[in-house]
Structures are given as C-alpha cells and as structure tokens.
C-alpha cells in the first residue's frame, strides 16, 4: 500500500475509535494549559526578581543613604555581568524601584501582579496613580486576556470609572490560552532574556530552556502522564514520528 494510502487508512482507523476525538481535544486543552502555566511561572519569577531588585534599591537608599547616581553604576555593572539581558538599563531599574514602591506587599506581586508581563506593568505604573484602580486593571487584563494595546485603550477610555467597579478579591486565575495576553506572554522578549539564551540562540537552546521550566508542570498533570524527553521518537504504523 502506498504511503499516502497508509496515512489515510490510519486516519480513518483513528476516527473510528469511540471517543477518540473527545480524548484528543481534552489532551490538547490540557497541554495548552500546562504550557501557559509554565510561561506564567517564568514571567512571575521575572517580575518578582524585578520587584526584589527595586525593593533592595529602595532599602539601601533609605537605610544607607545611597543617592540616585547609584542606579547608573548598578545599570552599567549589571549590563556588563549579563550582556544578554535587556532588563538592566537605567530606565528599567528606575521602573523596578517605582514598582517596589507601588506594591510593597510581596504577596500581591506573587498572586496578582506577577501574572501579567512586565511591559503591561510598566504601562500601568506610568498611567494610573490609584492602587485600587491599578489592581482592577490587572485583574481585568488577566480575566479577559488583554494585550498591552487593549489595556492602554481601556485605561485611556477610563473603563474603570465608567464601570465603577473595585477590586474585592485576588482570585488566582490564568489568561485563556487563545487570548492575546497569552500570546504576548509566550513571545515576551523580557522572558526570553531571563532564560539567558543569548542573542543568537538556536532552536534547540530555546527548547531546552523551556523544557526546564515545563517539566514540573507536566508532572503535576498526575497519573497517566510522564515527561519522557525532548525530541522523543514514537513509532506509529511502522513509521517513526
């Protein structure tokens, strides 16, 4: 039997299995959710790192009398130590300081603020002064999967004031995998810099770095799932896939 005929026959056989399509759909959903959780975890670690750096700068300025010029020196030294990371410019260090000053509670950063990309957080810092309003926009961004442009539009159109809603709780929710927010999380250059891949990283380097972060999440899926390895060959119908 020609190869195309074999493939077609295999496809017909799979479709004839009772419940197969539902099973496949469920697996796709679970895998997409696990991928998103992994990316959110990387993003949260990055945002938390930035918050900790900002907090430490604040503490030393207050307790040891460091002046504003120390940020220039720190930016130069960090960029020299981590040339592949773009997040240690003087401007970004100033944002880290403002970020820690705006959100003094680390729990809020871990549970809510850390679930949106750094670029979203910077826009909110730049445009909103009220803490309740900030947290409301963050939660709306997570719930509805807003991209940065949509977030900026909603702020400029004063959606918070028009709807008159306030933040009442901090439910741990994730953006939907198909949302624009999820896509921006997956492509966030700050996150890729944080993975320390370098400017000319190869596809296998990216794969390895992401696998290091998603392994634990795949294990959490429970009985029946296992992390076997990357580029693992499967034999289906006598052919290696």
Short mmCIF file of C-alpha atoms in Angstrom, two decimals:
data_model
loop_
_atom_site.label_atom_id
_atom_site.label_comp_id
_atom_site.label_asym_id
_atom_site.label_seq_id
_atom_site.Cartn_x
_atom_site.Cartn_y
_atom_site.Cartn_z
CA UNK A 1 0.00 0.00 0.00
CA UNK A 2 1.43 3.46 -0.92
CA UNK A 3 2.43 5.73 1.95
CA UNK A 4 -0.42 8.22 1.37
CA UNK A 5 -2.93 5.36 1.41
CA UNK A 6 -1.45 4.06 4.68
CA UNK A 7 -1.75 7.52 6.26
CA UNK A 8 -5.32 7.85 5.13
CA UNK A 9 -6.14 4.40 6.45
CA UNK A 10 -4.54 5.23 9.80
CA UNK A 11 -6.55 8.45 9.99
CA UNK A 12 -9.79 6.57 9.24
CA UNK A 13 -8.91 3.97 11.85
CA UNK A 14 -8.27 6.65 14.49
CA UNK A 15 -11.53 8.42 13.71
CA UNK A 16 -13.39 5.15 14.10
CA UNK A 17 -12.23 4.71 17.70
CA UNK A 18 -15.12 5.55 20.00
CA UNK A 19 -14.39 8.71 21.98
CA UNK A 20 -11.03 9.35 20.30
CA UNK A 21 -11.81 12.89 19.11
CA UNK A 22 -13.03 13.90 22.57
CA UNK A 23 -9.90 12.39 24.13
CA UNK A 24 -7.65 14.24 21.67
CA UNK A 25 -9.46 17.51 22.30
CA UNK A 26 -9.05 17.10 26.05
CA UNK A 27 -5.33 16.36 25.70
CA UNK A 28 -4.81 19.44 23.50
CA UNK A 29 -6.54 21.56 26.10
CA UNK A 30 -4.50 20.13 28.97
CA UNK A 31 -1.22 20.51 27.10
CA UNK A 32 -2.03 24.12 26.15
CA UNK A 33 -2.93 24.86 29.77
CA UNK A 34 0.33 23.29 31.01
CA UNK A 35 2.34 25.34 28.51
CA UNK A 36 0.62 28.52 29.61
CA UNK A 37 1.18 27.73 33.28
CA UNK A 38 4.87 27.22 32.55
CA UNK A 39 5.15 30.55 30.75
CA UNK A 40 3.22 32.32 33.51
CA UNK A 41 5.63 30.78 36.05
CA UNK A 42 8.65 32.13 34.14
CA UNK A 43 7.01 35.55 33.86
CA UNK A 44 6.15 35.60 37.57
CA UNK A 45 9.75 34.78 38.50
CA UNK A 46 10.97 37.60 36.29
CA UNK A 47 8.51 40.15 37.70
CA UNK A 48 9.31 39.00 41.24
CA UNK A 49 13.04 39.39 40.55
CA UNK A 50 12.45 42.94 39.31
CA UNK A 51 10.38 43.68 42.41
CA UNK A 52 13.13 42.35 44.69
CA UNK A 53 15.78 44.42 42.92
CA UNK A 54 13.60 47.52 43.25
CA UNK A 55 12.93 46.78 46.92
CA UNK A 56 16.63 46.34 47.66
CA UNK A 57 17.50 49.60 45.91
CA UNK A 58 14.84 51.38 47.95
CA UNK A 59 16.06 49.86 51.22
CA UNK A 60 19.67 50.80 50.63
CA UNK A 61 18.79 54.32 49.60
CA UNK A 62 16.73 54.75 52.75
CA UNK A 63 18.99 52.93 55.20
CA UNK A 64 22.46 53.63 53.83
CA UNK A 65 21.91 56.97 52.19
CA UNK A 66 22.65 55.85 48.65
CA UNK A 67 21.90 58.58 46.13
CA UNK A 68 20.17 58.38 42.77
CA UNK A 69 23.50 58.05 40.94
CA UNK A 70 23.97 54.54 42.31
CA UNK A 71 21.36 53.36 39.77
CA UNK A 72 23.61 54.50 36.91
CA UNK A 73 26.51 52.49 38.33
CA UNK A 74 24.30 49.48 39.04
CA UNK A 75 22.91 49.52 35.50
CA UNK A 76 26.42 49.57 34.00
CA UNK A 77 27.67 46.75 36.25
CA UNK A 78 24.63 44.52 35.68
CA UNK A 79 24.72 45.03 31.91
CA UNK A 80 28.40 44.08 31.96
CA UNK A 81 27.68 40.95 34.02
CA UNK A 82 24.57 39.95 31.99
CA UNK A 83 25.06 41.38 28.48
CA UNK A 84 22.39 39.09 27.02
CA UNK A 85 19.66 40.58 29.22
CA UNK A 86 17.96 43.83 28.20
CA UNK A 87 16.20 44.43 31.51
CA UNK A 88 19.04 46.14 33.36
CA UNK A 89 19.03 49.55 31.73
CA UNK A 90 18.94 52.61 33.97
CA UNK A 91 15.35 53.29 32.87
CA UNK A 92 14.22 49.78 33.73
CA UNK A 93 15.98 49.87 37.11
CA UNK A 94 14.09 53.07 37.85
CA UNK A 95 10.86 51.26 36.96
CA UNK A 96 11.85 48.42 39.31
CA UNK A 97 12.31 50.92 42.12
CA UNK A 98 8.93 52.53 41.38
CA UNK A 99 7.36 49.08 41.06
CA UNK A 100 8.52 48.01 44.53
CA UNK A 101 7.44 51.32 46.00
CA UNK A 102 3.99 50.97 44.42
CA UNK A 103 3.48 47.36 45.55
CA UNK A 104 5.17 46.95 48.96
CA UNK A 105 3.33 43.67 49.61
CA UNK A 106 5.21 40.75 48.03
CA UNK A 107 2.12 38.54 48.24
CA UNK A 108 0.22 40.85 45.88
CA UNK A 109 3.12 40.67 43.43
CA UNK A 110 3.18 36.86 43.53
CA UNK A 111 -0.56 36.29 43.38
CA UNK A 112 -1.76 39.02 41.04
CA UNK A 113 0.72 41.50 39.58
CA UNK A 114 3.20 38.81 38.51
CA UNK A 115 0.65 37.21 36.18
CA UNK A 116 0.92 39.96 33.57
CA UNK A 117 4.03 40.83 31.52
CA UNK A 118 6.49 43.46 32.68
CA UNK A 119 5.52 45.74 29.79
CA UNK A 120 1.89 45.74 30.97
CA UNK A 121 3.03 46.62 34.48
CA UNK A 122 5.14 49.50 33.22
CA UNK A 123 2.19 50.98 31.33
CA UNK A 124 0.03 50.76 34.44
CA UNK A 125 2.75 52.41 36.54
CA UNK A 126 3.02 55.22 34.02
CA UNK A 127 -0.68 55.99 33.73
CA UNK A 128 -2.54 55.07 36.95
CA UNK A 129 -1.90 56.52 40.40
CA UNK A 130 -4.67 54.90 42.44
CA UNK A 131 -3.78 51.47 43.84
CA UNK A 132 -7.30 50.04 43.73
CA UNK A 133 -7.65 51.12 40.12
CA UNK A 134 -4.28 49.56 39.23
CA UNK A 135 -5.24 46.20 40.69
CA UNK A 136 -8.62 46.33 38.96
CA UNK A 137 -6.99 46.78 35.54
CA UNK A 138 -4.55 43.96 36.29
CA UNK A 139 -7.36 41.58 37.17
CA UNK A 140 -9.36 42.61 34.10
CA UNK A 141 -6.27 42.04 31.94
CA UNK A 142 -5.90 38.51 33.28
CA UNK A 143 -9.61 37.71 33.08
CA UNK A 144 -10.14 38.96 29.53
CA UNK A 145 -6.65 38.30 28.12
CA UNK A 146 -5.96 41.91 27.10
CA UNK A 147 -2.90 42.69 25.02
CA UNK A 148 -0.87 45.74 26.01
CA UNK A 149 -2.56 47.87 23.32
CA UNK A 150 -6.02 46.87 24.53
CA UNK A 151 -5.02 47.61 28.12
CA UNK A 152 -3.79 51.08 27.17
CA UNK A 153 -7.00 51.73 25.23
CA UNK A 154 -9.16 50.69 28.19
CA UNK A 155 -7.17 52.96 30.52
CA UNK A 156 -7.39 55.89 28.13
CA UNK A 157 -11.14 55.35 27.74
CA UNK A 158 -11.45 55.34 31.56
CA UNK A 159 -13.18 51.97 31.67
CA UNK A 160 -12.68 51.67 35.43
CA UNK A 161 -14.54 54.91 36.11
CA UNK A 162 -17.29 54.09 33.62
CA UNK A 163 -17.98 50.68 35.15
CA UNK A 164 -17.50 51.83 38.72
CA UNK A 165 -16.09 48.51 39.93
CA UNK A 166 -13.45 47.98 42.60
CA UNK A 167 -11.14 45.07 43.36
CA UNK A 168 -12.67 42.90 46.06
CA UNK A 169 -10.52 39.75 45.97
CA UNK A 170 -7.42 38.27 44.41
CA UNK A 171 -8.53 35.06 42.77
CA UNK A 172 -5.68 33.13 41.19
CA UNK A 173 -6.78 32.95 37.57
CA UNK A 174 -4.85 32.42 34.36
CA UNK A 175 -5.41 34.03 30.95
CA UNK A 176 -7.06 31.82 28.37
CA UNK A 177 -4.52 30.06 26.09
CA UNK A 178 -6.06 31.61 22.99
CA UNK A 179 -6.08 35.17 24.35
CA UNK A 180 -3.81 37.99 23.17
CA UNK A 181 -2.32 38.19 26.67
CA UNK A 182 -1.29 34.53 26.49
CA UNK A 183 0.34 35.10 23.11
CA UNK A 184 2.26 38.09 24.45
CA UNK A 185 3.42 36.06 27.44
CA UNK A 186 4.69 33.38 25.08
CA UNK A 187 6.62 35.93 23.00
CA UNK A 188 7.70 38.34 25.73
CA UNK A 189 11.35 39.31 24.96
CA UNK A 190 11.99 40.03 28.65
CA UNK A 191 11.12 36.43 29.48
CA UNK A 192 13.40 35.05 26.77
CA UNK A 193 16.21 37.29 28.01
CA UNK A 194 15.56 35.99 31.51
CA UNK A 195 16.07 32.42 30.25
CA UNK A 196 19.61 33.52 29.36
CA UNK A 197 19.56 32.23 25.79
CA UNK A 198 21.76 34.92 24.28
CA UNK A 199 21.29 36.90 21.09
CA UNK A 200 21.96 34.08 18.60
CA UNK A 201 20.25 31.22 20.38
CA UNK A 202 19.43 28.08 18.43
CA UNK A 203 16.01 26.45 18.37
CA UNK A 204 17.30 23.56 20.49
CA UNK A 205 18.54 26.06 23.10
CA UNK A 206 15.08 27.60 23.31
CA UNK A 207 13.53 24.14 23.50
CA UNK A 208 15.90 23.10 26.29
CA UNK A 209 15.28 26.25 28.30
CA UNK A 210 11.50 25.94 28.04
CA UNK A 211 11.57 22.22 28.87
CA UNK A 212 13.47 23.01 32.06
CA UNK A 213 10.53 25.16 33.13
CA UNK A 214 7.62 22.98 31.99
CA UNK A 215 8.82 19.60 33.33
CA UNK A 216 7.36 20.15 36.78
CA UNK A 217 4.04 21.28 35.35
CA UNK A 218 3.71 18.18 33.18
CA UNK A 219 4.42 16.02 36.22
CA UNK A 220 1.62 17.83 38.07
CA UNK A 221 -0.87 16.55 35.49
CA UNK A 222 -0.94 13.35 37.54
CA UNK A 223 -1.16 9.64 36.91
CA UNK A 224 -1.03 8.67 33.25
CA UNK A 225 1.32 11.46 32.20
CA UNK A 226 5.08 11.42 32.18
CA UNK A 227 7.93 13.55 30.91
CA UNK A 228 9.87 11.17 28.65
CA UNK A 229 12.27 13.59 26.98
CA UNK A 230 12.65 16.10 24.19
CA UNK A 231 12.62 15.00 20.53
CA UNK A 232 11.43 11.56 21.65
CA UNK A 233 10.67 9.34 18.66
CA UNK A 234 7.40 7.42 18.56
CA UNK A 235 6.64 4.64 16.12
CA UNK A 236 3.16 4.83 14.64
CA UNK A 237 2.07 2.39 11.96
CA UNK A 238 5.65 1.26 11.44
CA UNK A 239 6.87 4.82 10.92
CA UNK A 240 8.92 6.94 13.31
CA UNK A 241 7.31 10.26 14.24
#
